[in-house]
XYZ file of C-alpha atoms in Angstrom:
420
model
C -44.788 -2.720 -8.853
C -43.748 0.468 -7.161
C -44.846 3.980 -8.205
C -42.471 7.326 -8.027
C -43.985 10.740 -7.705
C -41.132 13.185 -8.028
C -41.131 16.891 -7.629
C -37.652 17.723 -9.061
C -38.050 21.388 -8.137
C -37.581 20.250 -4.312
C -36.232 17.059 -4.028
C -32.570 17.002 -2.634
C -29.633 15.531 -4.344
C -30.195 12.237 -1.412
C -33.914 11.738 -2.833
C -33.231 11.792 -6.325
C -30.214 9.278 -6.034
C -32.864 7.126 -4.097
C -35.140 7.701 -7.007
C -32.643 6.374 -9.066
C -31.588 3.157 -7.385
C -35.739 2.821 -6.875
C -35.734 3.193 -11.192
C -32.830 0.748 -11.868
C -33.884 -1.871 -9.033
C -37.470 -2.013 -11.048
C -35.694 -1.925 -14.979
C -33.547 -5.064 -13.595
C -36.550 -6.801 -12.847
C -38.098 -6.327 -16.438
C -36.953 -8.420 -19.608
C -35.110 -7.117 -22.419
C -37.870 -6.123 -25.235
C -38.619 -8.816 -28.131
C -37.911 -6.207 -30.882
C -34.150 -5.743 -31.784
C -34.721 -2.632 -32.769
C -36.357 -1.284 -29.926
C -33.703 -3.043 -28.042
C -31.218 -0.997 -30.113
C -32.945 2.460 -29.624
C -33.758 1.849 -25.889
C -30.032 1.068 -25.255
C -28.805 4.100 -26.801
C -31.085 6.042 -24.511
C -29.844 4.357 -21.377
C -26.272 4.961 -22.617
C -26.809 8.736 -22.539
C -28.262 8.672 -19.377
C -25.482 6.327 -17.941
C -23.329 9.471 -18.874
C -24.950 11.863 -17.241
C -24.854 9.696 -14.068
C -20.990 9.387 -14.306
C -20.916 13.502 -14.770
C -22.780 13.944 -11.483
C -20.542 11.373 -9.611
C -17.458 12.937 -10.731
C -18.434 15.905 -9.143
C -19.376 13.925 -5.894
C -16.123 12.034 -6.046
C -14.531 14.715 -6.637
C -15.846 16.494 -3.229
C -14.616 13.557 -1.914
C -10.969 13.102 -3.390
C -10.538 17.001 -2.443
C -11.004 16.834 1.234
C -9.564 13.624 1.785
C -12.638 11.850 3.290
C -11.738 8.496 2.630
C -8.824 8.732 4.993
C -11.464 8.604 7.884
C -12.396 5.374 6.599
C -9.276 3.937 6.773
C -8.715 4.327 2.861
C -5.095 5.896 1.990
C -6.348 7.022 -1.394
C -9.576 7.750 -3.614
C -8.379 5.406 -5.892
C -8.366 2.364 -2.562
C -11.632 3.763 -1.856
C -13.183 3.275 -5.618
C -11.938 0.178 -5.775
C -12.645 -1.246 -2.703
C -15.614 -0.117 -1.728
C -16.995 0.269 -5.369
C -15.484 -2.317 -6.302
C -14.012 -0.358 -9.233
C -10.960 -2.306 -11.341
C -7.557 0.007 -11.663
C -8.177 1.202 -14.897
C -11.786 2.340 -14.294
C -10.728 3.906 -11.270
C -8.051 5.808 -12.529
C -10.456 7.080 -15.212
C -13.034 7.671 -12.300
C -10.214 9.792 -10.939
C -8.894 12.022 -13.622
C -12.342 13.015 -14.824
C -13.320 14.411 -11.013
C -10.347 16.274 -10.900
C -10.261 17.743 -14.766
C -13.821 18.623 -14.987
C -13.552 21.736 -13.006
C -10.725 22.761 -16.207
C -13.104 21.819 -18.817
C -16.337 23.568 -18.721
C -17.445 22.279 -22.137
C -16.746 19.195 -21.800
C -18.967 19.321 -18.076
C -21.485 21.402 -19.803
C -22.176 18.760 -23.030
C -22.279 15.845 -20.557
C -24.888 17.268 -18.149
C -27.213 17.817 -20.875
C -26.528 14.019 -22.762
C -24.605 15.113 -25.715
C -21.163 13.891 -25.127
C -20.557 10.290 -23.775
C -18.239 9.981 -20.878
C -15.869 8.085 -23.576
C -14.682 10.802 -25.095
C -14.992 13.090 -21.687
C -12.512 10.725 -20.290
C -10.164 10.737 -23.008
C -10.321 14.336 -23.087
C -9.653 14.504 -18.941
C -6.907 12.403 -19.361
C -5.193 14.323 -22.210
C -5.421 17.543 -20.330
C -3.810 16.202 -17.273
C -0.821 17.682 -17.403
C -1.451 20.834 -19.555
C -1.514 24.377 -18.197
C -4.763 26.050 -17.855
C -4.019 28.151 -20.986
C -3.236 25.384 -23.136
C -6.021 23.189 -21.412
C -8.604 25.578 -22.441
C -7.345 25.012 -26.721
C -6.799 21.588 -26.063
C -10.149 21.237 -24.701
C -11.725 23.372 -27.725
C -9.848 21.355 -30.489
C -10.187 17.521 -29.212
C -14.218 18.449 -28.895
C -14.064 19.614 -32.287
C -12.382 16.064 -33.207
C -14.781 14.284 -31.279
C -18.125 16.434 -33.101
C -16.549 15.493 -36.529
C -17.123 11.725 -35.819
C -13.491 10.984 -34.536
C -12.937 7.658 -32.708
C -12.403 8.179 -28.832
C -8.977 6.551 -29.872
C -8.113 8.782 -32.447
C -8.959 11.408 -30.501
C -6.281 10.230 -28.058
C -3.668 10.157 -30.325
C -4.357 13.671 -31.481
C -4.266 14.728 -27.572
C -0.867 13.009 -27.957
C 0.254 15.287 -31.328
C -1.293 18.461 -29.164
C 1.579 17.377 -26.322
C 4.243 16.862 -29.134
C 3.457 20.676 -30.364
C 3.901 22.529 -26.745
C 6.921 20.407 -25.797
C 8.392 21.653 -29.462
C 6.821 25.161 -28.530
C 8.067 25.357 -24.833
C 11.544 23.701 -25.864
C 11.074 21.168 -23.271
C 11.474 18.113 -26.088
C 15.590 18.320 -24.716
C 18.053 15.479 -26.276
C 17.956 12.732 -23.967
C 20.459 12.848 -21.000
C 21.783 9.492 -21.424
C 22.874 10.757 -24.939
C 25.018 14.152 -22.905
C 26.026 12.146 -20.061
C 27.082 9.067 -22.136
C 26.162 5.755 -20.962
C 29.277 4.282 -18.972
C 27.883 5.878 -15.945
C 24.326 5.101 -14.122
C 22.344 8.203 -12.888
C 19.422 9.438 -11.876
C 17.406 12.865 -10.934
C 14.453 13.499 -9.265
C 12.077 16.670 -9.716
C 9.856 17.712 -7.161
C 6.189 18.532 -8.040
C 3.717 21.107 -6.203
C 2.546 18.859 -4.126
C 5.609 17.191 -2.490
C 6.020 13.924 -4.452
C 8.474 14.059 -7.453
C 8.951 12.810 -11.154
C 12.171 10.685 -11.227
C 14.215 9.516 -14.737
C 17.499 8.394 -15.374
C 19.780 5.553 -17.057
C 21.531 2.139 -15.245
C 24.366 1.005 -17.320
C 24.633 -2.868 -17.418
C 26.110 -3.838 -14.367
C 23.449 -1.537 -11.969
C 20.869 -2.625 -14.410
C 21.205 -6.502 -13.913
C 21.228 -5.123 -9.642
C 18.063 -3.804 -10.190
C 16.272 -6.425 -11.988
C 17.627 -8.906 -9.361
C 16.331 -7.294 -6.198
C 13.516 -5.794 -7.388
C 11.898 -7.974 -9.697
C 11.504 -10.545 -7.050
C 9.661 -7.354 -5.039
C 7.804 -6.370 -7.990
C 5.580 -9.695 -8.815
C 1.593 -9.682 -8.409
C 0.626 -10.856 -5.193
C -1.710 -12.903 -6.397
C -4.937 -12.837 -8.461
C -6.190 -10.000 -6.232
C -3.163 -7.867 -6.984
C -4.790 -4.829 -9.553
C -1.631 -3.021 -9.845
C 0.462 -2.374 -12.686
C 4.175 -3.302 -13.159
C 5.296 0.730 -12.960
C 3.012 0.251 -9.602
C 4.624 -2.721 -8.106
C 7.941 -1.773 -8.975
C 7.747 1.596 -7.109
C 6.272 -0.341 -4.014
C 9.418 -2.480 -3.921
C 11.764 0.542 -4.704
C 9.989 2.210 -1.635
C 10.225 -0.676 0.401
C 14.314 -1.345 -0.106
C 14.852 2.149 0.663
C 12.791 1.818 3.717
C 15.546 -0.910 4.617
C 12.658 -3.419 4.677
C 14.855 -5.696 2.740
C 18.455 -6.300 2.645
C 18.674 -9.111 0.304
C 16.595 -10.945 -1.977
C 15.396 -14.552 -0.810
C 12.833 -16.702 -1.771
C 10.667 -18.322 1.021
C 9.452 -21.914 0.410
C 6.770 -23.390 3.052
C 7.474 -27.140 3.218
C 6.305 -29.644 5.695
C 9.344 -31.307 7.703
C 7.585 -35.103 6.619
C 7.940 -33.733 2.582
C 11.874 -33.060 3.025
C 11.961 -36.350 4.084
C 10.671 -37.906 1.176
C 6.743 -37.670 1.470
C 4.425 -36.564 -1.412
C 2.404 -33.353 0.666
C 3.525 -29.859 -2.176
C 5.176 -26.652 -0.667
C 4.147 -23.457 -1.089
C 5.820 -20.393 -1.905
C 4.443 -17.145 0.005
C 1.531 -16.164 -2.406
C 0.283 -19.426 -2.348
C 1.923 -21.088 -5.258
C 2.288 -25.098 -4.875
C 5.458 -26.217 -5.000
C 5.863 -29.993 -5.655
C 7.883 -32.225 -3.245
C 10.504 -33.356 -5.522
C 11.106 -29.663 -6.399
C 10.606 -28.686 -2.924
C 13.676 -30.793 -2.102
C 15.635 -29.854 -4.805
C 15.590 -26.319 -3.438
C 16.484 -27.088 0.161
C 19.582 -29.185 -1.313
C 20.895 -26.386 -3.476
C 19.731 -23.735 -0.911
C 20.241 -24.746 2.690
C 16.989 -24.852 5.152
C 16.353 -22.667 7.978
C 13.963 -23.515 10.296
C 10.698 -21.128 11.308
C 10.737 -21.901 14.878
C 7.219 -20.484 16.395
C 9.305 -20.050 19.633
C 12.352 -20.329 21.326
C 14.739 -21.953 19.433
C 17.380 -21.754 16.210
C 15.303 -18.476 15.520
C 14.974 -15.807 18.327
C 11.371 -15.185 17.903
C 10.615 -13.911 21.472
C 12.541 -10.848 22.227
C 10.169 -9.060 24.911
C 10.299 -5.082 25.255
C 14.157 -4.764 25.503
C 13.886 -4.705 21.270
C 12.020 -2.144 19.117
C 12.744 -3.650 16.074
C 11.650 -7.076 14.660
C 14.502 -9.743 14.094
C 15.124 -11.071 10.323
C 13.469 -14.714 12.027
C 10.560 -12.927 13.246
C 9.792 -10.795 9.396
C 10.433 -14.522 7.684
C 7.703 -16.323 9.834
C 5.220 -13.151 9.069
C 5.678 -12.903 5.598
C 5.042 -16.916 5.648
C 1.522 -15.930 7.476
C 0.495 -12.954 6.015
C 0.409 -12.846 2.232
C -0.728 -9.338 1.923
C -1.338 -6.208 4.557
C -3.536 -7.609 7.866
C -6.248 -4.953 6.820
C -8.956 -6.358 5.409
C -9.228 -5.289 1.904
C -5.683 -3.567 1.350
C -3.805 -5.643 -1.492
C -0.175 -4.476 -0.478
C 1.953 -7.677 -0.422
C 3.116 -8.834 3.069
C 6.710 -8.382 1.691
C 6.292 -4.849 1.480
C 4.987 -4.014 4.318
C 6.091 -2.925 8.063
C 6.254 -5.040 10.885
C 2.775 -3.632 13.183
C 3.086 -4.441 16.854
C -0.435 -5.364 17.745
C -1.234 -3.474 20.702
C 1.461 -0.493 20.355
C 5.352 -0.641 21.198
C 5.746 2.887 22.293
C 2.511 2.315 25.364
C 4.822 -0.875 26.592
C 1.411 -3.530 25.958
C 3.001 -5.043 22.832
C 6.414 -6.166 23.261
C 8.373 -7.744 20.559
C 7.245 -11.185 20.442
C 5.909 -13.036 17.250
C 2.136 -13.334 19.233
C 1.968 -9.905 19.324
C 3.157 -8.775 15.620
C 2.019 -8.911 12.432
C 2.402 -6.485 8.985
C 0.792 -3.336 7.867
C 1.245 -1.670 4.857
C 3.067 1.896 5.648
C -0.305 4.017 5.463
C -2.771 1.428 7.568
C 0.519 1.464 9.925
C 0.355 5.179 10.714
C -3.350 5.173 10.233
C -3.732 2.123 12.751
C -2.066 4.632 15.567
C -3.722 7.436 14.633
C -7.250 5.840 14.874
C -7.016 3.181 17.304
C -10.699 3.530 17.638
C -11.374 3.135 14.393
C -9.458 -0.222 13.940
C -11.151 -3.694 15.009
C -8.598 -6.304 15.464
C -9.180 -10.162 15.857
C -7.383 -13.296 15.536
C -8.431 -15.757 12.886
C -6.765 -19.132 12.400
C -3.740 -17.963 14.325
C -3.544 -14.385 12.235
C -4.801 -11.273 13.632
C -7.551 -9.678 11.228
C -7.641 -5.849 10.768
C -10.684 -4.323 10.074
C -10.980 -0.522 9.385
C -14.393 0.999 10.954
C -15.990 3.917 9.758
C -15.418 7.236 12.005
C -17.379 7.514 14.785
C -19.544 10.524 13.405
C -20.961 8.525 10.580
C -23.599 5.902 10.015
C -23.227 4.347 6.474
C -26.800 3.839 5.968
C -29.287 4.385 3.095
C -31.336 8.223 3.031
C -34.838 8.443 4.725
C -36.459 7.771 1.914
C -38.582 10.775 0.450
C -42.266 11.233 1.190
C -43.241 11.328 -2.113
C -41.199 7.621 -3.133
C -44.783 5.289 -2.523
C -43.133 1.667 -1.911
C -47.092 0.601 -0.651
C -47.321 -1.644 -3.554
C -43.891 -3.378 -3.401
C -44.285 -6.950 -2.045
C -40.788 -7.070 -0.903
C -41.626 -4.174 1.402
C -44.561 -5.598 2.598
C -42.707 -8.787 3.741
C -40.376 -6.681 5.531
């Protein structure tokens, strides 16, 4: 048993988080009360406070998400650093997201939840629905959906009115335009791009039947989970191969079987495709007779695989054999699929220490590529079972550690602290 004296007058924002995590460490030690009803109201309770907790770490992440500090820990986005260091799914990330960055729009909404009387439910829908509204029209949307939400509306419903409130301004604005498939006609594929504020863009447009069935052949190959692990969407995925055939990191679309020379031959040992699927040896032949086999030579041979410091560029060989070893990005934790990503030389091409040998290469996602040689201090590379490892350390001016604990937090009667 632990006691907490607070004074919540003077106690920074670091001592009353500790106070927290001291609170919830002790309630998980306790059992659930015998009385249902109890139970029932005590839950309730909990839930409100829950949602005041997720209004003070919106505005924390979104501190964070502002200045970019997650890029000094070798994260490309808030949303890699939520879920990977949070361990956050996609969804509740994204959520996470849109609520740091709308709650500055949506005073109500920021006001109700700091004092426990709206739940973060409806705060997110809310956040969400307002995402792409002007301030103007933020501000009514904001002042109807709340109204929705105090006369007992499901957080659901209250989505789909959001949805009716976007139907009304694109009527108002004019911007609800006959589709341009239907102007253009439909013999002819196209496609436009609009840039936004902040230098991506929105993209739309039609593929007649022919460019349609091009598409769907090279990049929905591209576009598959890469494995279990893999939390994006298809919409995700399929702009991630998009990116990566423009890049020119693929000029055709093959499929890569892993098959022991002993199995062609007749033995019982399964293939593998890249992610890991087993492919069994009957079927394993059946694609090298309809498909040809091309040996992965790890050296000099049918594949050159060793091409020193007169080449920049990785051969086709060389890519094949690293998407065979590397299923996904070399960093640990990043999820991009090794088919995606760029060929990394290990110890940097342009300094003349790396040349362009398979030993000294392996794949990085785009960001961790530029980050790697931006940071080279920051990023811990080892070889594991004839891979290298990445690891991405945190930035030299920072100790991830727990607070100094306050003086007021007395731990003198907590036997794991004793032990210590």
């Amino acid at each position: 048993m632990r006691s907490i004296v607070a004074d919540l007058n003077s106690a920074s924002t670091a001592e009353l988080v500790e106070a927290m995590a001291a609170i919830a460490g002790e309630l998980t030690q306790r059992a659930a009360p015998e009385s249902a009803a109890v139970c029932m109201e005590l839950t309730e309770t909990l839930a409100t406070v829950t949602d005041q907790a997720e209004f003070t770490m919106a505005g924390m992440i979104g501190v964070v998400d502002r200045v970019g500090e997650m890029k000094r820990w070798g994260l490309p986005s808030t949303q890699a650093w939520l879920r990977c260091h949070l361990g956050m799914r996609e969804g509740r990330a994204k959520e996470r997201i849109a609520m740091a960055r709308q709650l500055p729009r949506l005073p109500q909404v920021g006001k109700r939840m700091a004092v426990g009387e709206l739940s973060f439910g409806y705060a997110a829908t809310i956040a969400d629905a307002v995402g792409r509204l002007n301030d103007v029209d933020c501000g009514v949307a904001e002042e109807i959906l709340l109204g929705a939400a105090d006369d007992g509306l499901s957080a659901g419903k209250v989505a789909r009115l959001a949805a009716k409130i976007h139907d009304v301004i694109a009527e108002r604005d004019g911007s609800e335009e006959c589709p341009e498939g239907a102007v253009r006609g439909y013999e002819r594929s196209w496609v436009t791009a609009s840039r936004s504020l902040d230098g991506g863009c929105y993209v739309k447009g039609w593929l007649n039947p022919e460019d349609a069935a091009i598409w769907a052949g090279t990049l929905g190959p591209l576009a598959k989970p890469a494995g279990t692990d893999d939390r994006r969407d298809l919409s995700e995925r399929t702009a991630a191969a998009l990116s990566a055939v423009l890049a020119g990191g693929h000029k055709a679309t093959k499929v890569t079987v892993v098959v022991d020379l002993e199995t062609l031959k007749g033995g019982d040992a399964p293939a593998r495709l890249l992610d890991g699927t087993a492919v069994p040896a009957a079927q394993a032949r059946r694609i090298a007779l309809a498909a040809g086999v091309s040996p992965l030579i790890l050296g000099a041979g049918n594949v050159p695989l060793y091409l020193g410091h007169a080449v920049r560029f990785a051969s086709p060989g060389q890519r094949r054999v690293l998407e065979t070893l590397y299923p996904s990005c070399a960093v640990q934790g990043c999820e991009v699929p090794g088919f995606l990503c760029e060929v990394d030389h290990v110890d940097g091409w342009a300094l003349g220490d790396s040349p362009t040998d398979i030993d000294k290469l392996t794949l990085c996602c785009g960001w961790h590529n530029r980050w790697k040689h931006a940071n080279p201090d920051q990023m811990q590379i080892r070889q594991a079972d004839g891979r290298y490892v990445y690891r991405a350390l945190p930035p030299g001016n920072v100790r991830k550690i727990r607070p100094k604990e306050p003086e007021w937090l007395d731990r003198s009667g907590d036997p794991w602290r004793q032990s210590a």
